[in-house]
PDB file of C-alpha atoms and ligand atoms in Angstrom:
ATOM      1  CA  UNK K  37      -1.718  79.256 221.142  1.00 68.00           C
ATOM      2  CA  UNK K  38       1.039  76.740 219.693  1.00 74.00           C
ATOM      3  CA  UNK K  39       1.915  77.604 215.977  1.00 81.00           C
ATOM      4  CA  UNK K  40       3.212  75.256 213.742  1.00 79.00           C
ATOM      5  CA  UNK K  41       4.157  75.227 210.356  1.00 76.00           C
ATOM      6  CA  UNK K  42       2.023  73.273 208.391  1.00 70.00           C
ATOM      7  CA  UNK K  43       1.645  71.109 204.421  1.00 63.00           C
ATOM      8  CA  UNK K  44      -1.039  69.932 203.522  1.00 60.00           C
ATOM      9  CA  UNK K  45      -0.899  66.168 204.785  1.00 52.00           C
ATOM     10  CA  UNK K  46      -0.971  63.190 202.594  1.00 51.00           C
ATOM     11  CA  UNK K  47      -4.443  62.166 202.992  1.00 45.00           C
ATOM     12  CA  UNK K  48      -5.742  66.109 202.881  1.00 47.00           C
ATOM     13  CA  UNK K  49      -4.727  66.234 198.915  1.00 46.00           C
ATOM     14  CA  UNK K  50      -7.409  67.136 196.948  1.00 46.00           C
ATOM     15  CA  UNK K  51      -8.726  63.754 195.304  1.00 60.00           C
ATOM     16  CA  UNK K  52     -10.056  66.286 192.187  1.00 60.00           C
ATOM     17  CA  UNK K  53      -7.022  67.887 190.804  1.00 69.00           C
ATOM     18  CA  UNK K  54      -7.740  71.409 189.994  1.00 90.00           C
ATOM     19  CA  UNK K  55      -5.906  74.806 189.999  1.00 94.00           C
ATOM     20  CA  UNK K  56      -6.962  78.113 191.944  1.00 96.00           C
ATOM     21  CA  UNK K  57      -7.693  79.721 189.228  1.00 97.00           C
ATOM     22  CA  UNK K  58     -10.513  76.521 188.344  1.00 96.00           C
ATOM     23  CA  UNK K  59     -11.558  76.812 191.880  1.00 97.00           C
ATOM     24  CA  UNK K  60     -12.483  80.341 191.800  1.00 97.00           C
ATOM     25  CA  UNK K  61     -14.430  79.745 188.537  1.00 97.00           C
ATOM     26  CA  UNK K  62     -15.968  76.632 189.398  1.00 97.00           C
ATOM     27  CA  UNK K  63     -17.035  77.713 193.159  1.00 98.00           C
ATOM     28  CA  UNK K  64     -20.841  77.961 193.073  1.00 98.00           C
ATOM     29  CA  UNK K  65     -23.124  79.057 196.218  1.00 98.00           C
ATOM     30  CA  UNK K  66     -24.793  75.377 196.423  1.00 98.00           C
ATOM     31  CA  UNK K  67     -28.569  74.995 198.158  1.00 98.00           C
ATOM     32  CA  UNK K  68     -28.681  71.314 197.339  1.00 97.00           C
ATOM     33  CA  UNK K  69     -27.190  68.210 199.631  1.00 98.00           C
ATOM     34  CA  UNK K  70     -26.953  64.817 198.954  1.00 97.00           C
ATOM     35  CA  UNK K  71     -27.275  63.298 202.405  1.00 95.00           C
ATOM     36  CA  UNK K  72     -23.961  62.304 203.264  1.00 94.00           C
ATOM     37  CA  UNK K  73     -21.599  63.254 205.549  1.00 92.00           C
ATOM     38  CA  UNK K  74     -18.395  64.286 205.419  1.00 96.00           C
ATOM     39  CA  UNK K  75     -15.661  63.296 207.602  1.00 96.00           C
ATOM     40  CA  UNK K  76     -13.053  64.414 209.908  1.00 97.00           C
ATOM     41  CA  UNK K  77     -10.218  64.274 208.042  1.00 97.00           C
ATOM     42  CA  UNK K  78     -11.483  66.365 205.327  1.00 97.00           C
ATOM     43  CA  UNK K  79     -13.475  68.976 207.707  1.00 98.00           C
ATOM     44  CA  UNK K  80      -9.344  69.520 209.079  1.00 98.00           C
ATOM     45  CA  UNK K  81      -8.366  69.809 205.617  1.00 97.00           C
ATOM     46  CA  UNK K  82     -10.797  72.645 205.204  1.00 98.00           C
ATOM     47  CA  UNK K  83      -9.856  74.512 208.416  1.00 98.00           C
ATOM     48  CA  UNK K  84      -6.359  74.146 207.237  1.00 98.00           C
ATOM     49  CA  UNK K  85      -7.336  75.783 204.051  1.00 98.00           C
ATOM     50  CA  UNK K  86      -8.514  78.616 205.740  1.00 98.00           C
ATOM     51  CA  UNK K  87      -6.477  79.040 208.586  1.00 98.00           C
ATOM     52  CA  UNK K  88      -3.938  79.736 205.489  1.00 98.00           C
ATOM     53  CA  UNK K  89      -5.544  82.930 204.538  1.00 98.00           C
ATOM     54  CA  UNK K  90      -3.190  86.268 205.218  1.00 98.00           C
ATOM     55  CA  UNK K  91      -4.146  87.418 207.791  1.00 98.00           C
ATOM     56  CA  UNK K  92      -3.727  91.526 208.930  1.00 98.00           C
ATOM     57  CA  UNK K  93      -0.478  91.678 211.190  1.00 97.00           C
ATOM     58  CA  UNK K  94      -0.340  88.044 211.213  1.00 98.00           C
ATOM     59  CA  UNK K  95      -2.929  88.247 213.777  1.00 97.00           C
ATOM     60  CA  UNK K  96      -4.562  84.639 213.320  1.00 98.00           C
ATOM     61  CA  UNK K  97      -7.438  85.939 214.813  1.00 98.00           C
ATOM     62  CA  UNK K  98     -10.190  83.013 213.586  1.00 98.00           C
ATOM     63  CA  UNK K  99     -11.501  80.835 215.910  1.00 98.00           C
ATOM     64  CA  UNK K 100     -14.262  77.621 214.417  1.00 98.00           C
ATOM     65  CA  UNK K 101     -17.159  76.000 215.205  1.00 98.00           C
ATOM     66  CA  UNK K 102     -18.239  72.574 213.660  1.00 98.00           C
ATOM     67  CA  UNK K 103     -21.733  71.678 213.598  1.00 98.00           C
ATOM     68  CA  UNK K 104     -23.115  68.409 212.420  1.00 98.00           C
ATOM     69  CA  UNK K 105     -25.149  67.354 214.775  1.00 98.00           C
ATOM     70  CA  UNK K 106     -28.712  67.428 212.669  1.00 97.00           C
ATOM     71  CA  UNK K 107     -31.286  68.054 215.557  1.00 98.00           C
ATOM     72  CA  UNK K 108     -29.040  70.738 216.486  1.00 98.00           C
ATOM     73  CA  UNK K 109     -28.850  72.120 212.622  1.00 98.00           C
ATOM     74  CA  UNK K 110     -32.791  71.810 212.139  1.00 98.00           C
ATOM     75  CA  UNK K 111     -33.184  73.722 215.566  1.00 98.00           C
ATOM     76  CA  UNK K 112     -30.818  76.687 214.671  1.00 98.00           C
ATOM     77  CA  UNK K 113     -32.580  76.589 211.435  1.00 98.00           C
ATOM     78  CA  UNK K 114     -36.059  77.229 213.007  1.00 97.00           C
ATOM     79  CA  UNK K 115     -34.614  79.649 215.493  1.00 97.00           C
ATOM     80  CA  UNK K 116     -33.158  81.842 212.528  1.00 97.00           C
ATOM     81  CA  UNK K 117     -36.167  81.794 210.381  1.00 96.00           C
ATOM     82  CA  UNK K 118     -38.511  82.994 213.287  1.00 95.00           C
ATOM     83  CA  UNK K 119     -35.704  85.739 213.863  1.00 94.00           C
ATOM     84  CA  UNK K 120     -36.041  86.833 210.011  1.00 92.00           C
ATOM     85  CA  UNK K 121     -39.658  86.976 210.728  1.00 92.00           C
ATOM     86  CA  UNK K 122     -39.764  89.116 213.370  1.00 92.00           C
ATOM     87  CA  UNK K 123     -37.230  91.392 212.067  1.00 88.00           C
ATOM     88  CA  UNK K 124     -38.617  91.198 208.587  1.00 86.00           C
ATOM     89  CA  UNK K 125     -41.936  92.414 209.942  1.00 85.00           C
ATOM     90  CA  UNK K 126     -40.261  95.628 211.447  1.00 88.00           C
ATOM     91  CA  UNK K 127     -38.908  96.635 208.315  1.00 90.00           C
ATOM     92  CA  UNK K 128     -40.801  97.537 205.270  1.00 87.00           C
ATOM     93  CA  UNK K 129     -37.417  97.325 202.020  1.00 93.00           C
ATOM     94  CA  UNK K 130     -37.597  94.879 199.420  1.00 93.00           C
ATOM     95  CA  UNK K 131     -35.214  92.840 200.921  1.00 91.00           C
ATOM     96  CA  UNK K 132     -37.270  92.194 204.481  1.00 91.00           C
ATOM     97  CA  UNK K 133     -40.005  91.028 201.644  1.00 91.00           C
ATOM     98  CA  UNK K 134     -37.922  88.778 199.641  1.00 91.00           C
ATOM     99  CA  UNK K 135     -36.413  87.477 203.338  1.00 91.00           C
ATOM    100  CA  UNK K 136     -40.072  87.288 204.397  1.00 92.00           C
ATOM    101  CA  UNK K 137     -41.326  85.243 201.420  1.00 93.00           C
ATOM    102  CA  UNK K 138     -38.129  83.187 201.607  1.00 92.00           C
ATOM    103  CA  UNK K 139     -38.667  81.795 205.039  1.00 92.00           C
ATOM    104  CA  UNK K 140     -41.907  81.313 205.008  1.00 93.00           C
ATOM    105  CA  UNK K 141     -42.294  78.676 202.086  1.00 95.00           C
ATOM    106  CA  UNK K 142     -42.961  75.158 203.938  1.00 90.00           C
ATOM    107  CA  UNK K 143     -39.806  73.503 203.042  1.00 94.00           C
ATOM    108  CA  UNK K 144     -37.272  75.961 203.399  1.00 97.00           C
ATOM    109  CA  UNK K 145     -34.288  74.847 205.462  1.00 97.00           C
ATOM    110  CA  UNK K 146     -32.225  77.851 206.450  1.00 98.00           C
ATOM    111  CA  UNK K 147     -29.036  75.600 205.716  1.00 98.00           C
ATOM    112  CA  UNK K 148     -30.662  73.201 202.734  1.00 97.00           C
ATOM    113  CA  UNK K 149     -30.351  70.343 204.665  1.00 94.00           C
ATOM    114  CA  UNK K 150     -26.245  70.319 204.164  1.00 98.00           C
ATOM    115  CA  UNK K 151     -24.731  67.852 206.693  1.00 97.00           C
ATOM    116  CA  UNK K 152     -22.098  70.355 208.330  1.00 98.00           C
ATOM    117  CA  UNK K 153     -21.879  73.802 208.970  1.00 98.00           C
ATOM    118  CA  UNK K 154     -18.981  75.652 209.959  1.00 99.00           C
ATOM    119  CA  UNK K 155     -18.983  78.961 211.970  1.00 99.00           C
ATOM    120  CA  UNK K 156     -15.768  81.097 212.227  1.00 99.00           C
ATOM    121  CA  UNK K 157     -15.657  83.047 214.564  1.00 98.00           C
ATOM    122  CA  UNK K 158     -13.294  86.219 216.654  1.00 98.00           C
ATOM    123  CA  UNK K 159     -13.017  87.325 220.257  1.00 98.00           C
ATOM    124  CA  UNK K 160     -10.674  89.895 218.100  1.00 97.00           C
ATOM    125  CA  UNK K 161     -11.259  93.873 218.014  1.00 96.00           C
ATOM    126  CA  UNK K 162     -10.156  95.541 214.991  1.00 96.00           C
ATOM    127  CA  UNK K 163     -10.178  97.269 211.828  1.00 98.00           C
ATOM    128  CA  UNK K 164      -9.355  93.860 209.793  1.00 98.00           C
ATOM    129  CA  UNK K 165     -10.921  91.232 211.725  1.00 98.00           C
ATOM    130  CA  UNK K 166     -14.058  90.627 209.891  1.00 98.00           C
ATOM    131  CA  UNK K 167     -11.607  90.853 206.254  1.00 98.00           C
ATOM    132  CA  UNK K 168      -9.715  88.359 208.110  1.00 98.00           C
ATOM    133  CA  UNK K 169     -12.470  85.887 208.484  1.00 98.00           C
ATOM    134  CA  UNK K 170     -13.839  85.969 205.373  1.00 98.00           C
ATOM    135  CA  UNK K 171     -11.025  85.673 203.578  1.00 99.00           C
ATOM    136  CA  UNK K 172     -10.248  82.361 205.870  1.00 99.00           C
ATOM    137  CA  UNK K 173     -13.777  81.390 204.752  1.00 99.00           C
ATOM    138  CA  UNK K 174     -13.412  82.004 201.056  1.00 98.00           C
ATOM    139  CA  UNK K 175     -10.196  79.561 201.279  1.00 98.00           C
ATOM    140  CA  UNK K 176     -12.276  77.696 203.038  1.00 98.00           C
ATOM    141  CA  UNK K 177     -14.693  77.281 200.210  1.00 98.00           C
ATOM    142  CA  UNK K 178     -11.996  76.899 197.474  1.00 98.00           C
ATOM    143  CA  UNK K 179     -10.780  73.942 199.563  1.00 98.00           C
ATOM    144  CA  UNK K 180     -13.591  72.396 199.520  1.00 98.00           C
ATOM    145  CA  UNK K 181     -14.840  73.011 195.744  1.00 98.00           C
ATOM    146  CA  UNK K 182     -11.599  71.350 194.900  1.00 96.00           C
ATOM    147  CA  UNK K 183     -12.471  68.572 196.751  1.00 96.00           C
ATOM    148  CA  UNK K 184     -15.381  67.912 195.030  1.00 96.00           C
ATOM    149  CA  UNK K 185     -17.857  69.357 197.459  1.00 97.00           C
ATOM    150  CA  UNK K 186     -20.388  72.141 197.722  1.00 98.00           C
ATOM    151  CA  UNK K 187     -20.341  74.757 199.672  1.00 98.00           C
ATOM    152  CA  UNK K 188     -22.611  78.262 200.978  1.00 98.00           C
ATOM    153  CA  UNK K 189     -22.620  81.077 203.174  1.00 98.00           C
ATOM    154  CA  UNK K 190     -25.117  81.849 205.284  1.00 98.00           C
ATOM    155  CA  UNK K 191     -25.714  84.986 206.163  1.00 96.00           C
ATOM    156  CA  UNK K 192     -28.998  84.906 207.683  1.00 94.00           C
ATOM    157  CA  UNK K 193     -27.861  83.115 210.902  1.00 97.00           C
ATOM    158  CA  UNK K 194     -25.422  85.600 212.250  1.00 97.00           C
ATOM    159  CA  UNK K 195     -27.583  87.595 214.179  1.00 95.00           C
ATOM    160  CA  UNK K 196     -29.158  83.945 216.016  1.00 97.00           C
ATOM    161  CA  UNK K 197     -25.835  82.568 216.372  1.00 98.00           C
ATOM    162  CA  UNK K 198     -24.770  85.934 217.856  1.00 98.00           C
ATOM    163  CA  UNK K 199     -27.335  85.610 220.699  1.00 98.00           C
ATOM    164  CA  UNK K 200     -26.385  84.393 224.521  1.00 98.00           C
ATOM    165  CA  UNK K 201     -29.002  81.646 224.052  1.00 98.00           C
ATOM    166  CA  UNK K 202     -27.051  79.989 220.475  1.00 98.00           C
ATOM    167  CA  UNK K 203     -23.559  81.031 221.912  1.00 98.00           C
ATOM    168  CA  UNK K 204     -24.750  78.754 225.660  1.00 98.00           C
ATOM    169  CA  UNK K 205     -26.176  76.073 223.240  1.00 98.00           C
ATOM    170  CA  UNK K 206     -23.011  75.544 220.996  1.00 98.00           C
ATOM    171  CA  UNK K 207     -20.635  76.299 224.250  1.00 98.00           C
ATOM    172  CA  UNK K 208     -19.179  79.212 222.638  1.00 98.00           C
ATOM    173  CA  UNK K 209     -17.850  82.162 225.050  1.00 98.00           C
ATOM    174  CA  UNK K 210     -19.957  85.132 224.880  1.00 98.00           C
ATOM    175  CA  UNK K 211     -17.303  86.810 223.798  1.00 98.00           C
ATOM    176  CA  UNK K 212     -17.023  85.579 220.751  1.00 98.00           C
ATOM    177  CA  UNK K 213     -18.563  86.894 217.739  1.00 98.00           C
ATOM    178  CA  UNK K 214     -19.955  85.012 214.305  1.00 98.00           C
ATOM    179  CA  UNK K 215     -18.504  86.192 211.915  1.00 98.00           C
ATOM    180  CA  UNK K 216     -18.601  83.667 208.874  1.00 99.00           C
ATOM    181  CA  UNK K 217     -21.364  80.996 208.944  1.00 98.00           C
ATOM    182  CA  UNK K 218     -20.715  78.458 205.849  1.00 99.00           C
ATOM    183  CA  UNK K 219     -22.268  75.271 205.356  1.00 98.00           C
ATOM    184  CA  UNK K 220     -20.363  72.239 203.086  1.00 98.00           C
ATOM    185  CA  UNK K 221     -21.849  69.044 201.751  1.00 98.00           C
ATOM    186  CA  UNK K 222     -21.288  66.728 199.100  1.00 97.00           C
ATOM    187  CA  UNK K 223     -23.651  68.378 196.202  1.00 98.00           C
ATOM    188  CA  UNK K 224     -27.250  66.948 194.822  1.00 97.00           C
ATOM    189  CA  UNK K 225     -26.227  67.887 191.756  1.00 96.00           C
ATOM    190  CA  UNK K 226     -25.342  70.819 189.500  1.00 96.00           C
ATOM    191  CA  UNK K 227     -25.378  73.871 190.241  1.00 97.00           C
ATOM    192  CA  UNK K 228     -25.217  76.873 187.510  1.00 97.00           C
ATOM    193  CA  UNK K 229     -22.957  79.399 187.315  1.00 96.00           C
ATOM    194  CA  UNK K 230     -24.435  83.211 188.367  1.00 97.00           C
ATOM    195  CA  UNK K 231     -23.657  85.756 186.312  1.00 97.00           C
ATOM    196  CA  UNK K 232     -21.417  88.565 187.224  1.00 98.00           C
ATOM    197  CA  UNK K 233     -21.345  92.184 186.484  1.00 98.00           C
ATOM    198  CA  UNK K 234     -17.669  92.870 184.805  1.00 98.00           C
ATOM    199  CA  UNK K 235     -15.457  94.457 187.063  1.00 98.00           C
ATOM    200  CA  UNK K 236     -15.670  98.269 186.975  1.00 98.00           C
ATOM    201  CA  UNK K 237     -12.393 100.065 186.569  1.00 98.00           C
ATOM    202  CA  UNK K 238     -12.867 103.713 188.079  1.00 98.00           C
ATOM    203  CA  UNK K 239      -9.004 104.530 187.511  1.00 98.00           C
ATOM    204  CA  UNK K 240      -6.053 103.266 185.933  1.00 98.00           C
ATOM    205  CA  UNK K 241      -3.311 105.220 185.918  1.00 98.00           C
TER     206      UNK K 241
HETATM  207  C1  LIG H  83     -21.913  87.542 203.145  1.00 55.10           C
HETATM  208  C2  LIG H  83     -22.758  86.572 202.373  1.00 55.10           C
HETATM  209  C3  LIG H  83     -23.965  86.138 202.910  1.00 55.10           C
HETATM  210  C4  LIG H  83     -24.736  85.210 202.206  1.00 55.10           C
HETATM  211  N1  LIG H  83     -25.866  84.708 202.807  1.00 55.10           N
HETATM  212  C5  LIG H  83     -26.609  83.768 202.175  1.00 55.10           C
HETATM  213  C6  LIG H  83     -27.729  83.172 202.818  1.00 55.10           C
HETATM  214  O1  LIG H  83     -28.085  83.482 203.962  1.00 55.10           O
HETATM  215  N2  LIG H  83     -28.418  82.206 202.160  1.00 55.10           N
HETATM  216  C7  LIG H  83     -28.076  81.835 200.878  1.00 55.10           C
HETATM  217  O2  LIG H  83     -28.736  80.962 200.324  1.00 55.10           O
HETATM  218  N3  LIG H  83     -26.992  82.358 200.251  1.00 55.10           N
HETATM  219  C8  LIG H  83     -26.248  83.310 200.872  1.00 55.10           C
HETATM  220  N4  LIG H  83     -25.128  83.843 200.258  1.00 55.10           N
HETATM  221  C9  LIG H  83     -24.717  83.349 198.925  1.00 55.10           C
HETATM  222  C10 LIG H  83     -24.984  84.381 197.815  1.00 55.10           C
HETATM  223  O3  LIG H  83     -26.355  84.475 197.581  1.00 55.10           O
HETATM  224  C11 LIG H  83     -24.193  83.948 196.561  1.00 55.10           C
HETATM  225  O4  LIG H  83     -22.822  84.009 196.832  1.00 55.10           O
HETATM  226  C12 LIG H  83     -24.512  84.792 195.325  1.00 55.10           C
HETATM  227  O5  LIG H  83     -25.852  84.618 194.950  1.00 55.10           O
HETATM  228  C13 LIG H  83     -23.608  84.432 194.119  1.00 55.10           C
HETATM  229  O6  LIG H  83     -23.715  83.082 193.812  1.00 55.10           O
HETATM  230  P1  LIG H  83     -22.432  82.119 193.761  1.00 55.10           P
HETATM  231  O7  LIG H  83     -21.838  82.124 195.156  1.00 55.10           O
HETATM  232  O8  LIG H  83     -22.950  80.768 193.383  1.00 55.10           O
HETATM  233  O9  LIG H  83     -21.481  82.678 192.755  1.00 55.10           O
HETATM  234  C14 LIG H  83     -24.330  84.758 200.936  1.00 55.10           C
HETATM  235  C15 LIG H  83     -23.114  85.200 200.400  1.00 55.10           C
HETATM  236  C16 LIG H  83     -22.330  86.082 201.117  1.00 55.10           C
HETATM  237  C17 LIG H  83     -21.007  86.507 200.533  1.00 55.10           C
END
């Protein structure tokens, strides 16, 4: 594939000014859309973003999927939660429960009713390839929270979007493998901080 060096263009500037270090505090896991969607331009900005992340041995091994098509998003959604079922029922840990209980309430949308999702994907093999991804989604995210939006991963749809049927549907080779499923949206409102555990030194030397 063609490489090019890239700056952020002109109209991919962050319209909220705000430094990394703000992004990385100010990043919350939001599971509440207003509905609007988001456009083009930006969704490049944010696969700019992450397509920025190091990457081991340079590799560039991310590939991305870009869903916004809302039929598609409530199908996928249904398809998951009926896969959490089933595999919930096999399993008897307090996370197949809380899974369980999640799912089944009425109203719950596996991706909260956010406009886009984006899926980043590998056809790579490879100690790093999954670190890769991730850290092109958590730039990702950043990206966006500067921009003002919201942003979540969803970990619950890998294993549906890593079936033949999904991969067909979304005309994604079968050799490709979900790695990162993240929806973005312009927020309902706020969303509060979680708290976090402080980071445990086990040596310093
Ligand atoms: C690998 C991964 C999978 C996740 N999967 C889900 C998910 O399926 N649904 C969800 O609502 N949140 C999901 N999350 C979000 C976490 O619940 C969230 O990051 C955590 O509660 C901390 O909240 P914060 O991101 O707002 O700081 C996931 C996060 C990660 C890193």
């Amino acid at each position: 594939m063609e490489k090019v060096m890239t700056k952020p263009p002109k109209a991919a500037q962050p319209e909220v000014s705000m430094s990394a270090m703000d992004a990385i505090y100010h990043r919350r896991s939001v599971r509440d859309y207003a509905p609007r969607t988001i456009g083009q331009a930006v969704i490049r900005t944010l696969l700019d973003a992450a397509v920025h992340a190091p990457t081991a041995m340079h590799e560039e091994p991310c590939s991305f999927a870009v869903i916004q098509d809302k039929n598609l998003l409530n199908r996928l959604s249904d398809s998951v939660k009926e896969r959490v079922r089933n595999e919930a029922r096999a399993s008897d840990s307090p996370q197949a429960k809380h899974s369980l209980d999640l799912v089944n309430k009425p109203d719950f949308h596996v991706f909260y009713n956010a406009g886009t999702l984006i899926i980043i994907y590998s056809t790579f093999q490879g100690p790093f390839v999954a670190a890769d991804c991730w850290l092109a989604a958590e730039n990702l995210m950043l990206a966006a929270c500067a921009k003002g939006l919201g942003t979540c991963v969803i970990g619950f749809a890998v294993s549906a979007l890593n079936t033949l049927e999904w991969k067909a549907e979304l005309k994604i080779p079968p050799e490709m493998t979900a790695i990162a499923p993240i929806i973005v949206g312009v927020p309902a409102g706020e969303t509060p901080p979680v708290p976090r555990k402080r980071p445990e030194i086990v040596t310093w030397k």
